[in-house]
Every structure is written in C-alpha cells, then in structure tokens.
C-alpha cells in the first residue's frame, strides 16, 4: 500500500476531502472525497485566479470569502476559513471548514495551495444550540434572581424580627429550589404534581400526610407557583393547623379538568379547632393573588372549625406535556430546611470539618456551627486542602459534593473508612440519595445553617 493510498484512507476515515490549486497552470483540482462532501464536481477546472469555486459559496459569505482568499494568497503560509457552501447537486446549504498550506517560490509568489475540506454543519448547529442555551440560562437566572429579590422584599415587609424573616424567607427559597430541581431534572419541560407535593410534604410529619392524583405535569411557571402555594399551606399546617399536633392529617388530592388544567384540594383534619386568621401576612397574599394568576385559575380557602380546606383550580395553560425525561423521586434520606422545634442545637466540644468551595457559604457554616459550640476544622475550599485536614481529630464533617468541578468522594471515602459521620450540603439534585451512594443525610442548597447543625448533632447522637 503506497503513501498516497494510506493518505486517502486516512482522509476518508476522518471525513475530510482534499483539493489543490496549481498557480503555475492556474487550475483547481477537486478530489472525489471533496466532491462527496461539497457536491462540487470532481476533477480539474480553470482556477480563474481563485474564483473557480465562488459560485458555490453562499452569497452572504462570498465577500468575506474573497477578501480572505486574496489576503492568504499574498502573504500567508497556511490558512483556515469557515463558510457556507451551497451544494450544486441538491441545493442544500452546509457549513464547511477549509484549511491548508501554501507553497511559495524564492520570490514569495505562491506555487501550490493544498488543502482539506470538512463538513462542520453539525458542529455549527451544536455551537448555536449552546449559545441559545446560554442565553436561555442567563434569562432564567435573571428571572430567578428577580423573583428571589421580590420574595425577600415582600417577606421583610411583613415580618417583625430578623429571625422570623430568615426562617420564613429560607423556607420559601427552599420551596423555589425544590421546584427548580425537579424542572432541571426534566430539562425544564415540566414538573409532576406528585413530585412537587412529595418535595413539600415528604419530609414533614411522616404518617400524617397523604397525596394522590393522576400523573399531571405543570409548566415551569405553574410548577413554581404551586410549589410556593403548597409550602405556605404546609408551613401554616405545621405552625397552627393539623400538623401542629400528632393526631392531625393533611390530605392532598388532584384531578384533571375536562377543559384542561386541574383542580387540587388540600384538606386538614384532626387538628386544633380552626378560626379565621386576624392578621394577613405575605403568605396569604401569595395564595390569594399570586397563585391564581400564575396558574390562570382560582383559589378558595375555607377556615372550617374541623380543619382548613383549600381548593386550587388551574387553567389549561398551566399543564405541560409529559417530558421525555422524568426524574425518579425516591425516599432518600434528605434533611429539609424546615425549622426544628427542639430548641437550640448544641455541638459543644464537637470537632466538625467543613468542606465547601463557596467562601461565603463556608463562612456562614463556620459561624453557625461555632455558635452551636463546635470546634470547626477548616474550612477546606479545595479537595487537596480537605485531604490534608483529615489527619486532625474529627468527630463529624459537612461536605459539599462538588469542589470546583471535582468530586468530594475521596474525602467521604476516608471518613467512611474511619467511621466518622458526615452530612452532604449540596446544590446538586441527585434523586437517588446521597452522592456516591453513601449512607449519609443530604441537605439541599439553599439551606438553613441551623438545620446543618441539627443534622450534625443527630449524627453524633447516633454514634
């Protein structure tokens, strides 16, 4: 097998086609492989001082193509150009990348130009999709930040203390994060009502909550609205309603409406005798004004003595088609950011390692755990820092799952081998439980530092 045959096989395997411009003879030579890619007939043709292929270049790219060709032929030794090629055989437009070298004589004049052609249409599409995704991500991030800002301002206007604000705002923020986690897992095509309900009720009052209904998926806007509504109802039930006592129950049921949309009923029973609230906070405003508008429907809240009943109606615009990817919701051990009623957590004397790459979060954790009486080890912001600290006496650890793009698994493995308990505090939405398959509590960001302290205290109590 000769060198030319080997070269031809290599070009074919790489999806490349070759061509040659002979300046002395002023001819352009198109190979069979280039013809297969571009649709330009193979063979030798007059070069027309380089204009031989101009008719196959997209009109919008032709001027730049000509300018680049002239500039390269005058002084460059190599070249690369990307443009749209209109195939003469079927009229399709494809993107091609042309690269090559120019051989020059002693006087600097070009003798031969040899190059290769590659079809980069798919690469261009992927780049355009990436740019579109980045633009969409930027749009969503700004919308989320604007919503968070509005939520903070509205919550602050209706709370009388900093502690109350932090507790209420933190819970609402967590609700938004749960909905966004489900939407992200489904590539922002929709979130199921049962998943949203499980995210709000699954971690509170085990055995006292129940939900049931057909599989229905909501649009991102409706999912966030329903998640916040369920959060407000659950918070009120824990504070004042059925979930404030062990005998109370909450039953959530939903059905699809004939004309599209859905109807959801929240029913409390077995709790304290209900009386209408005297003071209306932002939660009530959210339910009365925000929820029905975002769901294109209506909401009715009845304060019956036997228990609160809420009926939420949503229009067809709130319902989405079933996504191609539907996340699995498991009963993984997840610590939710719901304030505990057990009083201040004590970690007096406990040596707690903090591994967190976000400096502000690490400082917040350090402050919170120190206030609970812990002796903080670290914080470690990088994997190597964390591994180096493992030689110190440690009673427990708080681990971020991802450290600047690197998994915290090596740290977790060492802690596991030494039987040192740890909790994951992470922004990743793994639906299969703790990262790496470890048997460890998981606290989803955004979290309440007091809950981290409570989770660590619980781990230490189990030892």
Short mmCIF file of C-alpha atoms in Angstrom, two decimals:
data_model
loop_
_atom_site.label_atom_id
_atom_site.label_comp_id
_atom_site.label_asym_id
_atom_site.label_seq_id
_atom_site.Cartn_x
_atom_site.Cartn_y
_atom_site.Cartn_z
CA UNK A 1 0.00 0.00 0.00
CA UNK A 2 1.54 3.29 -1.13
CA UNK A 3 1.73 6.55 0.83
CA UNK A 4 -0.97 8.11 -1.35
CA UNK A 5 -3.35 5.23 -0.69
CA UNK A 6 -2.71 5.44 3.05
CA UNK A 7 -3.30 9.20 2.97
CA UNK A 8 -6.55 8.70 1.08
CA UNK A 9 -7.81 6.16 3.59
CA UNK A 10 -6.90 8.45 6.48
CA UNK A 11 -8.74 11.39 4.90
CA UNK A 12 -11.78 9.23 4.22
CA UNK A 13 -11.81 7.91 7.79
CA UNK A 14 -11.63 11.47 9.13
CA UNK A 15 -14.45 12.68 6.90
CA UNK A 16 -12.13 15.03 5.00
CA UNK A 17 -11.77 15.87 1.32
CA UNK A 18 -8.69 17.30 -0.35
CA UNK A 19 -8.14 19.84 -3.13
CA UNK A 20 -5.25 21.59 -4.91
CA UNK A 21 -4.74 24.95 -6.59
CA UNK A 22 -1.90 24.90 -9.09
CA UNK A 23 -0.92 28.55 -9.59
CA UNK A 24 1.50 27.86 -12.44
CA UNK A 25 -1.15 26.11 -14.53
CA UNK A 26 -3.95 28.21 -12.99
CA UNK A 27 -6.10 25.13 -12.41
CA UNK A 28 -8.13 23.92 -9.44
CA UNK A 29 -8.30 20.19 -8.71
CA UNK A 30 -11.22 18.76 -6.69
CA UNK A 31 -10.87 15.23 -5.31
CA UNK A 32 -13.66 12.63 -5.18
CA UNK A 33 -13.71 12.95 -1.41
CA UNK A 34 -14.19 16.73 -1.57
CA UNK A 35 -16.90 16.24 -4.20
CA UNK A 36 -18.77 13.87 -1.88
CA UNK A 37 -18.69 16.48 0.90
CA UNK A 38 -19.47 19.65 -1.08
CA UNK A 39 -21.37 18.39 -4.14
CA UNK A 40 -18.85 20.23 -6.37
CA UNK A 41 -17.95 18.02 -9.35
CA UNK A 42 -14.62 16.24 -9.02
CA UNK A 43 -11.81 16.84 -11.46
CA UNK A 44 -9.71 19.64 -12.86
CA UNK A 45 -11.11 23.01 -13.80
CA UNK A 46 -9.76 26.51 -14.59
CA UNK A 47 -8.88 28.28 -11.35
CA UNK A 48 -9.98 31.69 -12.65
CA UNK A 49 -7.41 33.25 -10.31
CA UNK A 50 -9.15 31.60 -7.38
CA UNK A 51 -12.73 32.40 -8.38
CA UNK A 52 -13.45 28.87 -9.62
CA UNK A 53 -15.48 27.95 -6.53
CA UNK A 54 -17.14 31.32 -5.87
CA UNK A 55 -20.43 30.18 -7.38
CA UNK A 56 -20.75 27.53 -4.67
CA UNK A 57 -20.27 29.94 -1.75
CA UNK A 58 -23.36 31.33 -0.01
CA UNK A 59 -23.97 34.94 -1.19
CA UNK A 60 -23.87 36.26 2.38
CA UNK A 61 -20.39 34.80 2.88
CA UNK A 62 -18.94 35.49 -0.58
CA UNK A 63 -17.40 38.92 0.03
CA UNK A 64 -15.58 37.81 3.18
CA UNK A 65 -14.52 34.59 1.40
CA UNK A 66 -12.94 36.54 -1.46
CA UNK A 67 -11.17 39.00 0.83
CA UNK A 68 -9.72 36.16 2.88
CA UNK A 69 -8.57 34.29 -0.24
CA UNK A 70 -6.73 37.31 -1.62
CA UNK A 71 -5.06 38.07 1.70
CA UNK A 72 -3.94 34.46 2.21
CA UNK A 73 -2.59 34.05 -1.32
CA UNK A 74 -0.47 37.20 -0.96
CA UNK A 75 1.31 36.54 2.32
CA UNK A 76 0.12 33.54 4.36
CA UNK A 77 1.81 30.15 4.53
CA UNK A 78 -1.27 28.45 5.96
CA UNK A 79 -4.95 29.28 6.11
CA UNK A 80 -8.28 28.34 7.68
CA UNK A 81 -11.68 29.61 6.65
CA UNK A 82 -15.24 28.63 7.54
CA UNK A 83 -18.22 29.50 5.34
CA UNK A 84 -21.47 28.19 3.92
CA UNK A 85 -21.29 26.03 0.81
CA UNK A 86 -24.33 25.59 -1.46
CA UNK A 87 -24.21 22.10 -2.91
CA UNK A 88 -24.93 22.27 -6.67
CA UNK A 89 -26.28 18.70 -6.78
CA UNK A 90 -29.17 19.01 -4.31
CA UNK A 91 -29.20 22.72 -3.33
CA UNK A 92 -28.51 22.03 0.35
CA UNK A 93 -26.51 24.59 2.33
CA UNK A 94 -23.80 23.20 4.57
CA UNK A 95 -21.05 24.74 6.68
CA UNK A 96 -17.50 23.80 5.63
CA UNK A 97 -14.13 24.45 7.15
CA UNK A 98 -11.26 24.77 4.67
CA UNK A 99 -7.65 24.51 5.89
CA UNK A 100 -4.35 24.10 4.14
CA UNK A 101 -0.84 25.27 3.32
CA UNK A 102 0.65 27.40 0.56
CA UNK A 103 3.96 26.52 -1.04
CA UNK A 104 5.87 29.61 -2.25
CA UNK A 105 8.81 30.13 -4.53
CA UNK A 106 12.01 32.06 -3.79
CA UNK A 107 10.33 35.29 -4.83
CA UNK A 108 7.46 34.68 -2.40
CA UNK A 109 4.92 34.06 -5.10
CA UNK A 110 2.57 31.10 -4.45
CA UNK A 111 3.25 27.91 -6.39
CA UNK A 112 0.75 25.45 -4.97
CA UNK A 113 -2.08 25.62 -2.47
CA UNK A 114 -3.06 22.30 -0.92
CA UNK A 115 -5.97 21.99 1.47
CA UNK A 116 -8.64 19.87 3.03
CA UNK A 117 -12.39 20.40 3.45
CA UNK A 118 -14.53 19.28 6.37
CA UNK A 119 -18.30 19.40 6.78
CA UNK A 120 -18.83 21.24 10.09
CA UNK A 121 -22.59 21.73 9.81
CA UNK A 122 -23.32 19.62 12.90
CA UNK A 123 -20.61 21.40 14.88
CA UNK A 124 -22.10 24.76 13.95
CA UNK A 125 -25.57 23.60 14.99
CA UNK A 126 -24.25 22.38 18.31
CA UNK A 127 -22.49 25.71 18.85
CA UNK A 128 -25.69 27.61 18.03
CA UNK A 129 -27.62 25.38 20.43
CA UNK A 130 -25.01 26.03 23.09
CA UNK A 131 -25.30 29.78 22.56
CA UNK A 132 -29.09 29.56 22.70
CA UNK A 133 -28.89 27.51 25.90
CA UNK A 134 -26.53 30.03 27.45
CA UNK A 135 -28.89 32.86 26.53
CA UNK A 136 -31.83 30.91 27.96
CA UNK A 137 -29.86 30.14 31.12
CA UNK A 138 -28.98 33.82 31.51
CA UNK A 139 -32.66 34.71 31.09
CA UNK A 140 -33.77 32.15 33.68
CA UNK A 141 -31.10 33.11 36.19
CA UNK A 142 -32.14 36.76 35.96
CA UNK A 143 -35.79 35.78 36.38
CA UNK A 144 -34.95 33.66 39.42
CA UNK A 145 -32.87 36.45 40.96
CA UNK A 146 -35.68 38.92 40.36
CA UNK A 147 -38.18 36.53 41.95
CA UNK A 148 -35.89 35.98 44.94
CA UNK A 149 -35.46 39.73 45.35
CA UNK A 150 -39.23 40.27 45.27
CA UNK A 151 -39.77 37.38 47.68
CA UNK A 152 -37.21 38.84 50.10
CA UNK A 153 -38.72 42.32 49.95
CA UNK A 154 -42.29 41.10 50.43
CA UNK A 155 -41.29 38.78 53.27
CA UNK A 156 -39.29 41.53 55.01
CA UNK A 157 -42.23 43.95 54.90
CA UNK A 158 -44.39 41.51 56.81
CA UNK A 159 -42.01 40.17 59.47
CA UNK A 160 -41.20 41.81 62.79
CA UNK A 161 -37.78 40.28 63.55
CA UNK A 162 -34.64 39.15 61.76
CA UNK A 163 -35.03 35.57 62.99
CA UNK A 164 -38.60 35.45 61.72
CA UNK A 165 -37.51 36.83 58.34
CA UNK A 166 -34.68 34.32 57.97
CA UNK A 167 -36.92 31.40 58.86
CA UNK A 168 -39.79 32.41 56.58
CA UNK A 169 -37.66 33.56 53.67
CA UNK A 170 -35.42 30.49 53.92
CA UNK A 171 -38.42 28.17 53.70
CA UNK A 172 -39.83 29.95 50.67
CA UNK A 173 -36.45 29.95 48.98
CA UNK A 174 -36.15 26.24 49.61
CA UNK A 175 -39.55 25.69 48.01
CA UNK A 176 -38.42 27.52 44.88
CA UNK A 177 -35.22 25.47 44.82
CA UNK A 178 -37.16 22.19 45.07
CA UNK A 179 -39.35 23.11 42.10
CA UNK A 180 -36.35 24.22 40.06
CA UNK A 181 -34.54 20.99 40.92
CA UNK A 182 -37.43 18.94 39.52
CA UNK A 183 -37.64 21.16 36.42
CA UNK A 184 -33.91 20.88 35.79
CA UNK A 185 -34.07 17.08 36.01
CA UNK A 186 -36.81 17.16 33.34
CA UNK A 187 -34.79 19.63 31.19
CA UNK A 188 -37.27 22.41 32.05
CA UNK A 189 -40.08 20.70 30.18
CA UNK A 190 -42.31 20.36 33.25
CA UNK A 191 -42.69 19.01 36.77
CA UNK A 192 -45.21 16.47 38.04
CA UNK A 193 -47.73 17.50 40.70
CA UNK A 194 -46.98 14.39 42.78
CA UNK A 195 -43.26 15.22 42.73
CA UNK A 196 -43.92 18.80 43.82
CA UNK A 197 -46.21 17.60 46.59
CA UNK A 198 -43.71 14.99 47.74
CA UNK A 199 -40.97 17.62 47.85
CA UNK A 200 -43.08 19.82 50.15
CA UNK A 201 -44.72 17.19 52.36
CA UNK A 202 -42.42 14.18 52.18
CA UNK A 203 -40.04 15.33 54.91
CA UNK A 204 -42.54 16.67 57.44
CA UNK A 205 -44.94 14.84 59.77
CA UNK A 206 -44.34 11.27 58.50
CA UNK A 207 -47.56 9.29 58.52
CA UNK A 208 -49.70 12.41 58.79
CA UNK A 209 -49.68 13.45 55.14
CA UNK A 210 -51.14 11.79 52.07
CA UNK A 211 -51.37 12.82 48.44
CA UNK A 212 -52.98 11.20 45.43
CA UNK A 213 -53.91 12.05 41.86
CA UNK A 214 -53.25 11.27 38.19
CA UNK A 215 -49.92 11.97 36.53
CA UNK A 216 -50.02 15.63 35.53
CA UNK A 217 -47.09 17.82 34.54
CA UNK A 218 -47.00 21.57 35.00
CA UNK A 219 -45.17 24.27 33.08
CA UNK A 220 -42.16 25.82 34.85
CA UNK A 221 -44.20 28.90 35.78
CA UNK A 222 -47.08 26.85 37.18
CA UNK A 223 -44.74 24.44 38.96
CA UNK A 224 -43.05 27.26 40.87
CA UNK A 225 -46.42 28.78 41.76
CA UNK A 226 -47.89 25.52 43.05
CA UNK A 227 -44.71 24.68 44.95
CA UNK A 228 -44.84 28.01 46.80
CA UNK A 229 -48.55 27.59 47.50
CA UNK A 230 -48.04 24.10 48.94
CA UNK A 231 -45.16 25.41 51.01
CA UNK A 232 -47.30 28.16 52.53
CA UNK A 233 -50.08 25.70 53.31
CA UNK A 234 -47.65 23.20 54.85
CA UNK A 235 -45.96 25.91 56.94
CA UNK A 236 -49.31 27.08 58.30
CA UNK A 237 -50.36 23.49 59.00
CA UNK A 238 -47.16 22.88 60.99
CA UNK A 239 -47.46 26.14 62.94
CA UNK A 240 -51.19 26.36 63.59
CA UNK A 241 -53.08 23.62 61.79
CA UNK A 242 -53.41 19.87 61.55
CA UNK A 243 -49.67 19.14 61.52
CA UNK A 244 -49.12 21.05 64.76
CA UNK A 245 -50.40 18.00 66.68
CA UNK A 246 -49.73 14.29 66.31
CA UNK A 247 -53.41 13.48 65.67
CA UNK A 248 -53.75 15.77 62.66
CA UNK A 249 -53.67 14.83 59.00
CA UNK A 250 -53.31 16.56 55.65
CA UNK A 251 -54.85 15.02 52.53
CA UNK A 252 -53.98 16.38 49.08
CA UNK A 253 -55.87 15.22 46.01
CA UNK A 254 -55.97 16.47 42.46
CA UNK A 255 -57.91 15.66 39.29
CA UNK A 256 -57.67 16.68 35.66
CA UNK A 257 -60.43 19.01 34.42
CA UNK A 258 -62.37 18.22 31.26
CA UNK A 259 -61.48 21.51 29.60
CA UNK A 260 -57.81 21.16 30.53
CA UNK A 261 -56.00 22.23 33.66
CA UNK A 262 -56.52 20.61 37.03
CA UNK A 263 -58.20 21.00 40.41
CA UNK A 264 -56.31 20.35 43.66
CA UNK A 265 -57.88 20.05 47.12
CA UNK A 266 -55.94 20.45 50.36
CA UNK A 267 -57.85 19.10 53.38
CA UNK A 268 -56.75 19.27 57.02
CA UNK A 269 -58.36 17.19 59.77
CA UNK A 270 -57.73 16.08 63.34
CA UNK A 271 -56.01 19.30 64.34
CA UNK A 272 -56.94 22.20 66.64
CA UNK A 273 -60.23 23.98 66.12
CA UNK A 274 -59.75 26.45 63.28
CA UNK A 275 -60.64 30.12 63.38
CA UNK A 276 -60.02 32.62 60.55
CA UNK A 277 -56.70 34.47 61.00
CA UNK A 278 -56.85 38.03 62.27
CA UNK A 279 -53.61 39.12 60.63
CA UNK A 280 -52.86 38.56 56.95
CA UNK A 281 -49.22 38.07 56.07
CA UNK A 282 -47.45 37.75 52.74
CA UNK A 283 -48.30 34.03 52.66
CA UNK A 284 -52.00 34.86 52.45
CA UNK A 285 -51.32 37.48 49.77
CA UNK A 286 -49.28 34.94 47.83
CA UNK A 287 -52.13 32.42 47.95
CA UNK A 288 -54.88 34.93 47.13
CA UNK A 289 -53.17 36.90 44.39
CA UNK A 290 -50.03 35.23 43.07
CA UNK A 291 -51.16 31.58 42.93
CA UNK A 292 -54.38 32.03 40.89
CA UNK A 293 -52.76 34.45 38.46
CA UNK A 294 -49.73 32.23 37.86
CA UNK A 295 -51.97 29.18 37.42
CA UNK A 296 -54.55 31.02 35.27
CA UNK A 297 -57.22 29.84 37.67
CA UNK A 298 -58.76 30.41 41.06
CA UNK A 299 -58.23 29.55 44.74
CA UNK A 300 -60.67 29.25 47.62
CA UNK A 301 -59.59 28.95 51.26
CA UNK A 302 -62.19 27.86 53.83
CA UNK A 303 -61.42 28.07 57.55
CA UNK A 304 -63.75 25.36 58.77
CA UNK A 305 -63.66 24.53 62.51
CA UNK A 306 -62.67 20.92 61.72
CA UNK A 307 -59.78 21.97 59.52
CA UNK A 308 -58.65 24.23 56.70
CA UNK A 309 -59.80 23.29 53.21
CA UNK A 310 -58.23 24.81 50.11
CA UNK A 311 -59.34 24.32 46.52
CA UNK A 312 -56.95 25.35 43.77
CA UNK A 313 -58.16 25.47 40.16
CA UNK A 314 -55.70 25.85 37.30
CA UNK A 315 -56.33 26.61 33.65
CA UNK A 316 -55.11 24.61 30.63
CA UNK A 317 -52.12 26.96 30.27
CA UNK A 318 -50.66 25.54 33.50
CA UNK A 319 -50.41 21.98 32.19
CA UNK A 320 -47.45 20.76 30.14
CA UNK A 321 -46.96 17.65 28.03
CA UNK A 322 -45.17 14.73 29.62
CA UNK A 323 -41.40 15.41 29.34
CA UNK A 324 -39.11 12.96 27.58
CA UNK A 325 -37.08 12.74 30.78
CA UNK A 326 -38.98 12.30 34.03
CA UNK A 327 -36.95 12.25 37.26
CA UNK A 328 -37.45 9.46 39.73
CA UNK A 329 -38.48 10.57 43.19
CA UNK A 330 -37.12 8.29 45.89
CA UNK A 331 -37.42 8.15 49.65
CA UNK A 332 -33.78 9.09 50.08
CA UNK A 333 -32.69 10.40 53.44
CA UNK A 334 -32.97 14.12 52.86
CA UNK A 335 -32.84 16.81 55.54
CA UNK A 336 -35.17 19.67 54.59
CA UNK A 337 -34.64 23.24 55.72
CA UNK A 338 -37.67 23.26 57.99
CA UNK A 339 -37.02 24.92 61.36
CA UNK A 340 -36.94 22.43 64.21
CA UNK A 341 -38.92 22.90 67.39
CA UNK A 342 -36.36 21.25 69.66
CA UNK A 343 -34.66 24.47 70.63
CA UNK A 344 -31.04 25.47 70.03
CA UNK A 345 -28.71 22.71 68.85
CA UNK A 346 -25.65 22.03 70.97
CA UNK A 347 -22.42 20.83 69.37
CA UNK A 348 -20.30 21.72 72.37
CA UNK A 349 -16.83 20.22 72.06
CA UNK A 350 -17.51 18.52 68.70
CA UNK A 351 -14.76 18.86 66.10
CA UNK A 352 -16.52 19.39 62.77
CA UNK A 353 -14.75 19.50 59.42
CA UNK A 354 -16.22 21.91 56.84
CA UNK A 355 -15.51 21.25 53.16
CA UNK A 356 -17.15 23.90 50.96
CA UNK A 357 -15.79 25.69 47.85
CA UNK A 358 -18.08 28.74 48.14
CA UNK A 359 -16.32 31.07 50.57
CA UNK A 360 -19.44 32.89 51.77
CA UNK A 361 -21.25 29.61 52.47
CA UNK A 362 -18.18 28.26 54.25
CA UNK A 363 -18.03 31.35 56.45
CA UNK A 364 -21.75 31.06 57.22
CA UNK A 365 -21.32 27.41 58.14
CA UNK A 366 -18.31 28.20 60.29
CA UNK A 367 -20.23 30.90 62.16
CA UNK A 368 -23.33 28.77 62.62
CA UNK A 369 -21.51 25.67 63.83
CA UNK A 370 -19.26 27.72 66.10
CA UNK A 371 -22.31 29.39 67.67
CA UNK A 372 -23.66 25.90 68.35
CA UNK A 373 -20.44 25.14 70.26
CA UNK A 374 -18.49 23.21 67.65
CA UNK A 375 -14.76 23.45 67.09
CA UNK A 376 -14.52 23.97 63.33
CA UNK A 377 -11.79 22.16 61.39
CA UNK A 378 -11.04 24.11 58.21
CA UNK A 379 -12.92 25.27 56.26
CA UNK A 380 -11.34 23.50 53.28
CA UNK A 381 -12.12 25.06 49.90
CA UNK A 382 -10.24 22.61 47.68
CA UNK A 383 -10.00 18.81 47.58
CA UNK A 384 -6.30 18.83 48.48
CA UNK A 385 -6.97 21.10 51.46
CA UNK A 386 -9.67 18.74 52.70
CA UNK A 387 -7.48 15.64 52.30
CA UNK A 388 -4.68 17.37 54.23
CA UNK A 389 -7.02 18.12 57.15
CA UNK A 390 -8.12 14.50 57.56
CA UNK A 391 -5.12 13.82 59.76
CA UNK A 392 -6.58 16.01 62.50
CA UNK A 393 -9.04 14.73 65.13
CA UNK A 394 -12.53 14.95 63.60
CA UNK A 395 -15.88 13.96 65.08
CA UNK A 396 -18.10 14.81 62.08
CA UNK A 397 -18.00 16.62 58.75
CA UNK A 398 -20.11 18.76 56.45
CA UNK A 399 -19.24 18.12 52.79
CA UNK A 400 -20.09 19.96 49.61
CA UNK A 401 -20.49 17.30 46.91
CA UNK A 402 -18.56 19.23 44.27
CA UNK A 403 -15.40 21.23 44.87
CA UNK A 404 -14.68 23.46 41.90
CA UNK A 405 -15.63 20.70 39.50
CA UNK A 406 -14.03 17.86 41.48
CA UNK A 407 -15.91 15.24 43.45
CA UNK A 408 -15.60 15.19 47.24
CA UNK A 409 -15.81 11.36 47.15
CA UNK A 410 -12.13 10.81 48.18
CA UNK A 411 -12.80 12.73 51.41
CA UNK A 412 -16.05 10.87 52.02
CA UNK A 413 -14.33 7.52 51.48
CA UNK A 414 -11.67 8.26 54.10
CA UNK A 415 -14.30 9.45 56.59
CA UNK A 416 -16.39 6.35 55.92
CA UNK A 417 -13.42 4.05 56.49
CA UNK A 418 -12.69 5.78 59.79
CA UNK A 419 -16.38 5.60 60.79
CA UNK A 420 -16.61 9.39 61.04
CA UNK A 421 -20.18 10.52 60.25
CA UNK A 422 -20.78 13.24 57.69
CA UNK A 423 -23.60 15.15 56.04
CA UNK A 424 -23.70 16.37 52.43
CA UNK A 425 -24.67 20.01 51.91
CA UNK A 426 -25.03 20.29 48.17
CA UNK A 427 -26.69 22.17 45.35
CA UNK A 428 -26.86 19.07 43.19
CA UNK A 429 -30.26 17.44 42.83
CA UNK A 430 -29.39 13.75 42.93
CA UNK A 431 -32.70 11.91 43.12
CA UNK A 432 -31.04 8.62 44.06
CA UNK A 433 -29.98 9.67 47.54
CA UNK A 434 -26.61 10.78 48.81
CA UNK A 435 -23.79 11.47 46.32
CA UNK A 436 -21.54 8.48 45.72
CA UNK A 437 -24.11 6.11 47.20
CA UNK A 438 -23.04 6.85 50.78
CA UNK A 439 -25.50 6.38 53.64
CA UNK A 440 -25.50 9.99 54.72
CA UNK A 441 -28.03 12.78 55.21
CA UNK A 442 -28.33 15.26 52.35
CA UNK A 443 -29.17 18.93 52.81
CA UNK A 444 -30.10 20.66 49.58
CA UNK A 445 -28.98 24.21 48.94
CA UNK A 446 -30.20 26.79 49.70
CA UNK A 447 -30.17 25.63 53.32
CA UNK A 448 -30.58 26.95 56.84
CA UNK A 449 -27.35 26.66 58.83
CA UNK A 450 -29.30 25.74 61.95
CA UNK A 451 -30.54 22.67 60.10
CA UNK A 452 -26.97 21.70 59.24
CA UNK A 453 -26.08 21.96 62.91
CA UNK A 454 -29.13 19.87 63.84
CA UNK A 455 -28.21 17.21 61.27
CA UNK A 456 -24.64 17.02 62.61
CA UNK A 457 -25.95 16.78 66.19
CA UNK A 458 -28.23 13.92 65.17
CA UNK A 459 -25.33 12.07 63.55
CA UNK A 460 -23.23 12.44 66.69
CA UNK A 461 -26.10 11.24 68.86
CA UNK A 462 -26.35 8.05 66.76
CA UNK A 463 -22.72 7.10 67.35
#
